[in-house]
XYZ file of C-alpha atoms in Angstrom:
525
model
C 113.818 69.169 69.514
C 115.022 67.789 72.371
C 116.993 69.952 74.980
C 120.447 69.506 74.784
C 121.707 68.318 77.995
C 124.933 66.879 76.745
C 126.262 70.316 75.427
C 124.677 71.840 78.396
C 126.510 70.301 80.782
C 129.379 70.939 78.697
C 129.128 74.555 77.566
C 127.454 76.458 80.674
C 130.073 75.989 83.722
C 132.567 76.835 81.235
C 130.275 79.722 80.305
C 129.928 80.123 84.286
C 133.687 80.305 84.821
C 133.893 83.313 82.803
C 131.530 85.590 84.665
C 133.862 85.019 87.899
C 135.609 88.326 87.535
C 132.357 90.323 87.208
C 131.083 87.835 90.893
C 130.683 91.031 93.917
C 133.998 90.191 96.006
C 134.753 91.477 99.701
C 137.788 89.826 100.292
C 135.742 86.757 102.135
C 135.950 84.966 98.981
C 132.258 84.118 99.717
C 129.854 84.898 96.968
C 131.913 83.429 94.502
C 132.136 79.639 96.589
C 128.451 80.277 96.721
C 128.572 81.135 92.464
C 130.755 78.054 92.532
C 129.206 75.581 94.213
C 125.807 76.867 92.542
C 127.277 76.498 88.969
C 128.903 72.925 90.148
C 125.613 71.393 91.594
C 123.672 72.451 88.156
C 125.475 71.291 85.698
C 125.756 68.034 88.024
C 121.384 68.583 87.913
C 121.756 68.923 83.313
C 123.895 65.376 83.599
C 120.882 63.609 85.873
C 118.279 65.267 83.739
C 119.686 63.807 80.641
C 120.280 60.286 82.059
C 116.671 60.162 83.431
C 115.309 61.748 80.241
C 117.117 60.963 77.090
C 118.972 58.330 78.020
C 117.553 54.099 77.579
C 120.261 51.876 79.717
C 118.699 48.808 77.498
C 119.860 50.733 74.376
C 123.869 49.986 73.065
C 124.367 52.224 70.736
C 124.583 56.440 70.424
C 122.488 58.095 72.905
C 121.648 62.178 74.086
C 123.191 62.572 70.048
C 123.648 66.384 69.203
C 126.005 67.074 65.994
C 126.625 71.165 64.823
C 128.469 70.907 61.291
C 131.972 72.903 62.788
C 134.280 73.021 59.924
C 132.885 70.181 57.060
C 136.067 71.169 54.964
C 137.676 69.639 57.158
C 135.527 67.279 58.501
C 135.561 68.280 62.052
C 131.465 68.866 63.225
C 130.591 69.541 67.074
C 129.306 65.851 68.094
C 128.106 64.145 71.259
C 126.714 62.048 72.679
C 126.491 58.949 75.476
C 126.177 55.107 75.910
C 126.839 52.966 78.425
C 130.507 53.424 78.422
C 130.315 57.682 79.018
C 127.658 58.152 81.142
C 128.321 56.226 84.119
C 131.263 58.753 83.746
C 129.751 61.960 83.150
C 127.795 61.265 86.375
C 130.676 60.720 88.032
C 131.941 63.716 86.626
C 129.850 66.357 87.785
C 128.896 64.676 91.361
C 133.056 64.236 92.159
C 133.151 68.167 90.746
C 129.925 69.241 92.723
C 131.833 68.091 96.291
C 135.074 69.317 95.076
C 133.331 72.821 95.176
C 132.220 72.584 99.229
C 135.691 71.115 100.004
C 137.358 73.701 98.032
C 135.000 75.587 100.920
C 138.590 76.979 103.147
C 140.248 78.494 100.079
C 140.826 81.928 100.686
C 143.732 82.658 98.724
C 142.795 83.585 95.329
C 139.421 82.502 94.931
C 138.278 83.610 91.953
C 140.810 82.098 89.893
C 140.590 78.766 92.092
C 136.858 78.825 91.192
C 137.373 79.265 87.660
C 139.824 76.594 87.119
C 137.559 74.650 89.329
C 134.699 75.235 86.544
C 136.321 75.046 83.687
C 138.079 71.336 84.303
C 134.096 70.604 84.991
C 133.114 71.128 81.646
C 136.696 70.283 79.750
C 135.910 66.472 81.664
C 131.919 66.117 80.525
C 133.583 66.973 77.629
C 136.446 64.320 76.929
C 133.404 61.440 78.174
C 130.731 63.755 76.301
C 132.460 64.403 72.930
C 132.111 61.496 70.096
C 134.977 63.307 68.072
C 138.433 62.603 68.329
C 139.274 65.605 67.132
C 137.053 67.294 70.024
C 138.776 64.805 72.937
C 142.421 65.802 72.140
C 140.807 69.300 72.246
C 138.794 68.407 75.224
C 141.754 66.320 76.793
C 144.172 69.144 76.342
C 141.729 71.784 78.338
C 141.621 69.959 81.066
C 145.241 69.791 81.467
C 145.632 73.380 82.011
C 143.734 73.472 84.993
C 145.303 71.066 87.050
C 149.079 72.577 86.024
C 147.226 76.003 87.511
C 146.038 74.562 90.357
C 148.914 72.637 90.902
C 151.283 75.349 90.836
C 149.789 78.457 92.633
C 147.955 76.896 95.557
C 150.469 73.669 95.649
C 152.428 72.487 98.563
C 156.300 73.313 98.967
C 157.574 71.132 95.528
C 154.868 71.918 93.739
C 156.254 73.754 90.417
C 157.818 70.395 90.400
C 155.234 68.882 90.672
C 152.929 70.562 88.713
C 156.136 71.369 86.090
C 155.996 67.029 85.735
C 152.516 66.696 85.290
C 152.246 69.020 82.205
C 155.714 67.445 80.876
C 153.732 64.041 81.171
C 150.291 63.929 80.022
C 151.051 67.181 77.804
C 153.874 65.346 76.210
C 152.117 61.611 76.096
C 148.587 63.258 74.398
C 150.509 64.464 71.242
C 150.108 60.401 70.312
C 146.573 61.602 70.710
C 146.470 64.023 68.309
C 149.011 61.896 65.716
C 146.932 58.746 65.732
C 143.903 60.830 65.870
C 145.005 61.976 62.139
C 146.249 59.316 60.734
C 143.008 57.189 61.353
C 141.036 60.206 59.981
C 142.714 60.565 56.929
C 142.976 56.833 56.445
C 141.492 55.642 53.652
C 138.703 58.080 51.212
C 137.021 59.634 53.931
C 138.183 62.195 55.682
C 136.206 62.141 59.144
C 137.706 62.279 63.231
C 133.851 61.197 64.423
C 133.628 57.844 66.245
C 130.936 56.252 64.585
C 133.615 56.573 61.004
C 135.623 55.765 62.215
C 134.750 52.260 63.516
C 133.365 51.618 60.152
C 137.039 51.715 58.579
C 138.657 48.830 57.174
C 141.776 49.864 59.032
C 144.960 47.414 58.750
C 146.103 45.147 61.121
C 149.814 46.869 61.050
C 148.065 50.344 61.134
C 146.254 49.421 64.268
C 148.780 47.906 66.559
C 150.967 50.820 65.803
C 147.952 53.260 66.715
C 147.533 51.076 69.613
C 150.733 51.372 71.159
C 150.843 54.915 70.874
C 147.282 54.985 72.447
C 148.178 53.562 75.116
C 151.688 55.403 76.054
C 149.124 58.585 75.659
C 146.449 56.866 77.707
C 148.779 54.682 80.123
C 150.432 57.978 81.313
C 147.147 59.298 82.669
C 145.952 55.864 84.268
C 148.319 55.065 85.014
C 150.400 52.731 83.790
C 153.777 51.290 85.751
C 156.657 52.763 84.784
C 154.455 56.010 83.153
C 153.132 56.760 86.440
C 156.196 58.641 88.193
C 153.705 61.858 88.036
C 150.789 60.753 90.318
C 153.083 60.716 93.881
C 154.941 64.009 93.174
C 151.153 65.507 91.861
C 148.907 63.959 95.023
C 152.030 64.917 97.594
C 151.939 68.657 96.441
C 147.895 69.383 95.666
C 145.209 70.580 98.082
C 142.070 68.803 99.457
C 139.938 69.711 96.358
C 142.235 69.483 93.959
C 143.092 65.736 94.745
C 139.598 64.534 94.658
C 139.475 65.490 91.782
C 142.811 64.049 90.384
C 141.699 60.667 92.105
C 137.800 60.993 91.116
C 137.900 61.584 87.454
C 141.391 62.555 86.201
C 142.516 58.793 86.401
C 138.839 57.577 84.987
C 139.599 59.179 81.439
C 142.799 57.023 80.466
C 140.517 53.667 81.245
C 137.566 55.420 79.225
C 140.006 55.814 76.240
C 141.708 52.778 76.809
C 137.746 51.416 75.906
C 136.730 53.693 73.464
C 139.777 54.256 71.409
C 141.918 50.582 71.730
C 139.225 48.573 72.425
C 136.048 50.154 69.846
C 138.076 50.971 67.054
C 141.686 48.971 67.055
C 139.651 45.379 68.403
C 142.007 43.147 65.632
C 145.385 45.123 67.585
C 143.706 45.032 71.130
C 143.479 41.244 70.466
C 147.369 41.029 70.243
C 147.748 43.765 72.916
C 145.327 42.511 75.483
C 147.652 39.809 77.064
C 150.075 42.658 77.617
C 147.085 44.609 79.491
C 146.765 42.196 82.086
C 150.859 41.662 82.822
C 150.837 45.361 83.133
C 147.313 45.024 85.208
C 149.424 42.527 88.040
C 152.475 44.582 87.951
C 150.516 47.884 88.734
C 148.757 45.527 91.556
C 151.816 44.104 93.283
C 154.173 47.783 92.726
C 151.942 50.070 94.097
C 150.883 47.864 97.346
C 153.909 47.345 97.746
C 155.544 50.572 97.948
C 152.866 52.384 98.639
C 152.939 49.984 102.412
C 156.818 51.298 102.528
C 155.482 54.427 102.425
C 155.783 57.177 105.677
C 154.050 60.534 103.773
C 149.786 59.793 103.677
C 149.332 61.082 100.529
C 151.631 59.102 98.331
C 150.514 56.061 100.266
C 147.227 56.759 98.987
C 148.390 57.724 95.807
C 149.952 54.134 95.092
C 147.180 53.079 96.457
C 144.865 54.740 93.834
C 147.525 53.546 91.412
C 147.288 49.586 92.944
C 143.646 49.684 92.350
C 143.285 50.971 89.090
C 145.289 47.824 87.785
C 142.089 45.843 88.326
C 141.065 48.099 85.325
C 143.635 47.144 83.025
C 142.896 43.494 83.544
C 139.175 43.502 82.923
C 139.626 45.133 79.639
C 142.139 42.909 78.467
C 140.015 39.869 80.265
C 137.572 39.322 76.342
C 134.761 38.823 78.571
C 131.233 40.767 79.572
C 131.663 40.237 83.349
C 135.271 41.364 83.529
C 135.308 44.416 81.185
C 131.638 45.605 83.248
C 134.199 44.484 86.228
C 136.418 46.946 85.260
C 134.130 49.614 84.009
C 132.712 49.468 88.008
C 135.829 49.633 89.885
C 136.569 53.195 88.072
C 133.473 54.250 89.466
C 134.094 52.806 92.608
C 137.514 54.267 92.903
C 136.700 57.179 91.688
C 133.941 57.668 95.055
C 136.249 55.816 97.431
C 139.350 57.409 96.059
C 138.290 60.729 96.316
C 136.421 59.924 99.849
C 140.323 59.111 101.360
C 141.656 61.661 99.439
C 139.409 64.471 101.210
C 140.213 63.091 104.415
C 144.217 63.322 103.582
C 143.160 67.086 103.301
C 141.030 67.450 106.807
C 144.073 65.381 107.962
C 146.750 67.833 107.070
C 144.400 70.510 108.159
C 144.090 69.627 111.217
C 148.326 67.963 112.092
C 150.573 70.170 109.422
C 152.592 67.280 108.747
C 151.881 64.003 106.514
C 154.543 62.512 107.409
C 153.010 59.411 109.652
C 155.971 59.142 112.460
C 154.969 62.976 113.006
C 150.925 62.037 113.951
C 149.746 59.304 116.429
C 147.575 59.756 119.556
C 144.614 61.705 117.999
C 142.105 59.499 117.971
C 140.412 60.525 121.058
C 140.515 63.557 119.777
C 139.632 63.018 116.832
C 136.505 60.400 117.259
C 134.158 61.560 114.274
C 137.068 61.701 112.195
C 138.558 57.909 112.882
C 134.628 56.402 112.278
C 134.879 58.421 108.790
C 138.963 57.497 108.416
C 138.252 53.519 108.878
C 134.347 53.216 106.457
C 136.435 54.871 103.816
C 139.391 52.171 104.441
C 137.747 49.332 104.624
C 136.002 50.571 100.943
C 138.541 50.482 99.864
C 140.053 47.573 100.335
C 137.426 45.701 99.146
C 135.339 44.992 102.336
C 131.738 43.032 101.242
C 129.403 45.439 100.941
C 131.059 48.571 99.428
C 131.575 48.217 95.410
C 135.203 48.398 95.641
C 134.567 44.347 96.303
C 131.811 44.103 94.325
C 134.168 45.086 90.900
C 137.039 43.443 92.429
C 135.364 40.419 92.694
C 133.815 40.716 89.143
C 137.242 41.420 87.260
C 138.697 38.493 89.084
C 135.676 36.339 87.918
C 135.858 37.544 84.861
C 139.434 37.495 84.252
C 139.841 33.681 85.624
C 136.443 31.823 83.572
C 137.485 33.328 80.012
C 138.075 31.256 77.848
C 140.379 33.518 75.881
C 143.469 32.842 77.503
C 144.843 29.375 78.547
C 144.525 27.792 82.123
C 147.744 28.401 83.797
C 148.081 31.855 82.145
C 144.443 33.308 84.092
C 145.647 30.836 87.458
C 149.038 32.681 87.561
C 148.456 36.583 86.980
C 144.839 35.540 89.225
C 147.898 34.197 92.015
C 150.046 36.872 91.931
C 146.863 39.481 91.622
C 146.181 38.143 95.120
C 149.069 38.678 96.922
C 148.533 42.779 95.817
C 144.090 42.172 97.550
C 145.919 40.692 100.458
C 148.940 44.169 101.209
C 145.720 46.174 100.694
C 144.240 45.426 104.232
C 147.828 45.491 105.915
C 149.103 48.837 104.806
C 145.544 50.490 105.151
C 144.938 49.307 108.539
C 148.140 49.334 110.060
C 148.094 53.195 108.495
C 144.849 53.854 110.967
C 146.715 52.755 113.793
C 149.492 54.500 113.079
C 147.774 57.997 112.872
C 144.986 57.277 115.423
C 146.292 55.073 118.529
C 149.907 55.007 117.648
C 152.138 56.715 120.058
C 150.707 59.950 120.621
C 153.216 62.915 119.746
C 152.744 64.811 122.473
C 153.831 68.074 120.186
C 151.266 67.994 117.971
C 148.536 67.689 121.085
C 150.421 70.261 122.971
C 150.804 73.402 119.948
C 147.769 71.726 117.883
C 144.073 72.457 118.579
C 142.706 69.185 117.042
C 139.452 69.510 116.219
C 136.224 67.068 114.672
C 135.092 66.401 111.716
C 132.771 69.310 111.005
C 129.115 69.309 109.751
C 131.140 70.569 105.861
C 132.962 67.017 106.440
C 130.373 64.628 107.705
C 128.485 65.699 104.694
C 131.011 65.353 101.498
C 131.907 62.102 102.835
C 128.560 60.874 103.615
C 127.825 61.964 99.584
C 130.315 59.722 98.197
C 129.572 56.819 101.043
C 125.380 56.861 99.992
C 126.755 55.540 95.908
C 129.410 53.519 97.789
C 126.985 50.581 99.552
C 124.900 51.124 97.342
C 126.500 50.186 94.576
C 127.881 47.618 97.032
C 125.048 46.357 98.655
C 122.935 46.282 94.867
C 125.001 46.796 91.905
C 122.739 46.830 89.344
C 122.258 50.005 89.333
C 124.953 50.753 87.996
C 125.885 47.880 85.813
C 122.524 47.337 84.285
C 123.467 51.564 83.217
C 126.939 50.256 80.736
C 125.742 46.638 80.477
C 124.328 46.664 76.369
C 126.732 48.767 75.645
C 129.530 46.447 77.032
C 128.014 43.173 75.566
C 128.503 45.020 72.218
C 132.061 46.433 72.864
C 133.354 42.890 74.389
C 131.490 40.462 71.490
C 133.171 42.961 68.930
C 136.490 42.477 70.291
C 136.307 38.928 70.245
C 134.872 38.558 66.207
C 137.922 40.790 65.981
C 139.852 37.806 67.995
C 138.820 35.030 65.901
C 139.628 37.061 62.654
C 143.126 36.936 63.550
C 143.950 34.482 65.039
C 141.816 32.226 62.370
C 142.578 33.998 59.592
C 140.087 33.065 56.591
C 142.357 31.612 53.435
C 141.496 34.715 51.934
C 142.506 37.193 54.933
C 146.333 38.929 54.444
C 146.419 39.621 58.246
C 149.512 37.879 59.799
C 149.524 36.194 63.168
C 149.325 38.411 66.245
C 152.697 39.293 68.182
C 151.382 38.423 71.208
C 149.191 35.182 70.478
C 151.755 32.266 71.584
C 151.479 31.762 74.829
C 148.752 33.436 76.432
C 145.767 33.065 73.973
C 144.227 29.830 72.540
C 142.869 29.226 69.499
């Protein structure tokens, strides 16, 4: 019997978190830091070992499958597995969490509780990507909300209670749609089951798919986030600490994009054929609106937060592109942004620790005293603005080319959307480079320089950023190291949604499927 790599990666950090109260503590939190870091690294090794020993990138279907009957009378089972949609994100989750544990080294307030929540999140987030049962997915989705709420409410900034409450209201409230839709899909027809494979085999009616799709779009749109469901994110980022930033930007937002692919596209393909143009439009709105808002922000955390929202717009365009290249680009954009977003927010936290301000007007002239920090900021900002040779350039280019060359849309629609999205691409380097100029080479703040000892980047900080830059540059120079891991699954997914689009747009004479609600000016025959 093969080793249960995925179950181990989920249960090991959660079980280890429960043992944290018994870790010896001398008051400085040093022991629990090393304990949590060791657990996070071991979890990462579990996911890597599972990828190397049980995952074949050329296989489109589910692998590393583990299934144990739970409540068979209700159709419930512990069912986990991985395919091209989930395996890269499982690796990303364990990797970012291990680095977040190292980034949390300065945490001295209630360190045991902090690392308990960090490890619980690790297992919960891996479970979101690995479980193959919709009820388990809902439980895992809810599990990771509680640690984020507490991490914001206890270790956040001055407005931490407001940010944490807003986060839990938005995300927990929207997740009710997941439960309602999951129950509806499970009880649809005669066979009651929450497992994805069973749900994929069901012949859902088109109207039923449309209703379910709309509900899930709201639930996952909050987490992605899609404008106008995004307002919780700038507030959460504005109050979070550096390691929580890394988890929010590096993993949490990717859960929304993954869920759209897994449920909206894979399980509800005929509804996706109708909603895809809307996803493209929402993606363009995300890119332009968030880029303009980021440009106007004077708070460093909120500026990077809106930048994240803008970059996630490319994920929506790719998901709605009906092309192998565009959908693959959306997947790569999630991975790329997870790495780049984590690096930028880590640097935001490191900069705040030195300057004790987030206002760009109060920074300036620190470049001479923090040369290493300036170099790290510059490299990560160039990655975010999609400099060729970095992962962001490849993923955004794939989305653009995949959408523009897609035959599912009219030429006029493709041209208009591409031009509008390009506006956001142009704005990104403007606000990022102007941000660097203000922080490091703007008008010197004499009070900041005289009253604050500005220490340059420390070895721990350089190491964390270096670990993130290695895959960023590696993917940018040779994207196939990542795209080959999910190519087969993406091609099967696009084929499934393309066939569904054909059924909806050109229904056979005996079909009762109606013409798509959003088909008219965008989808061609």
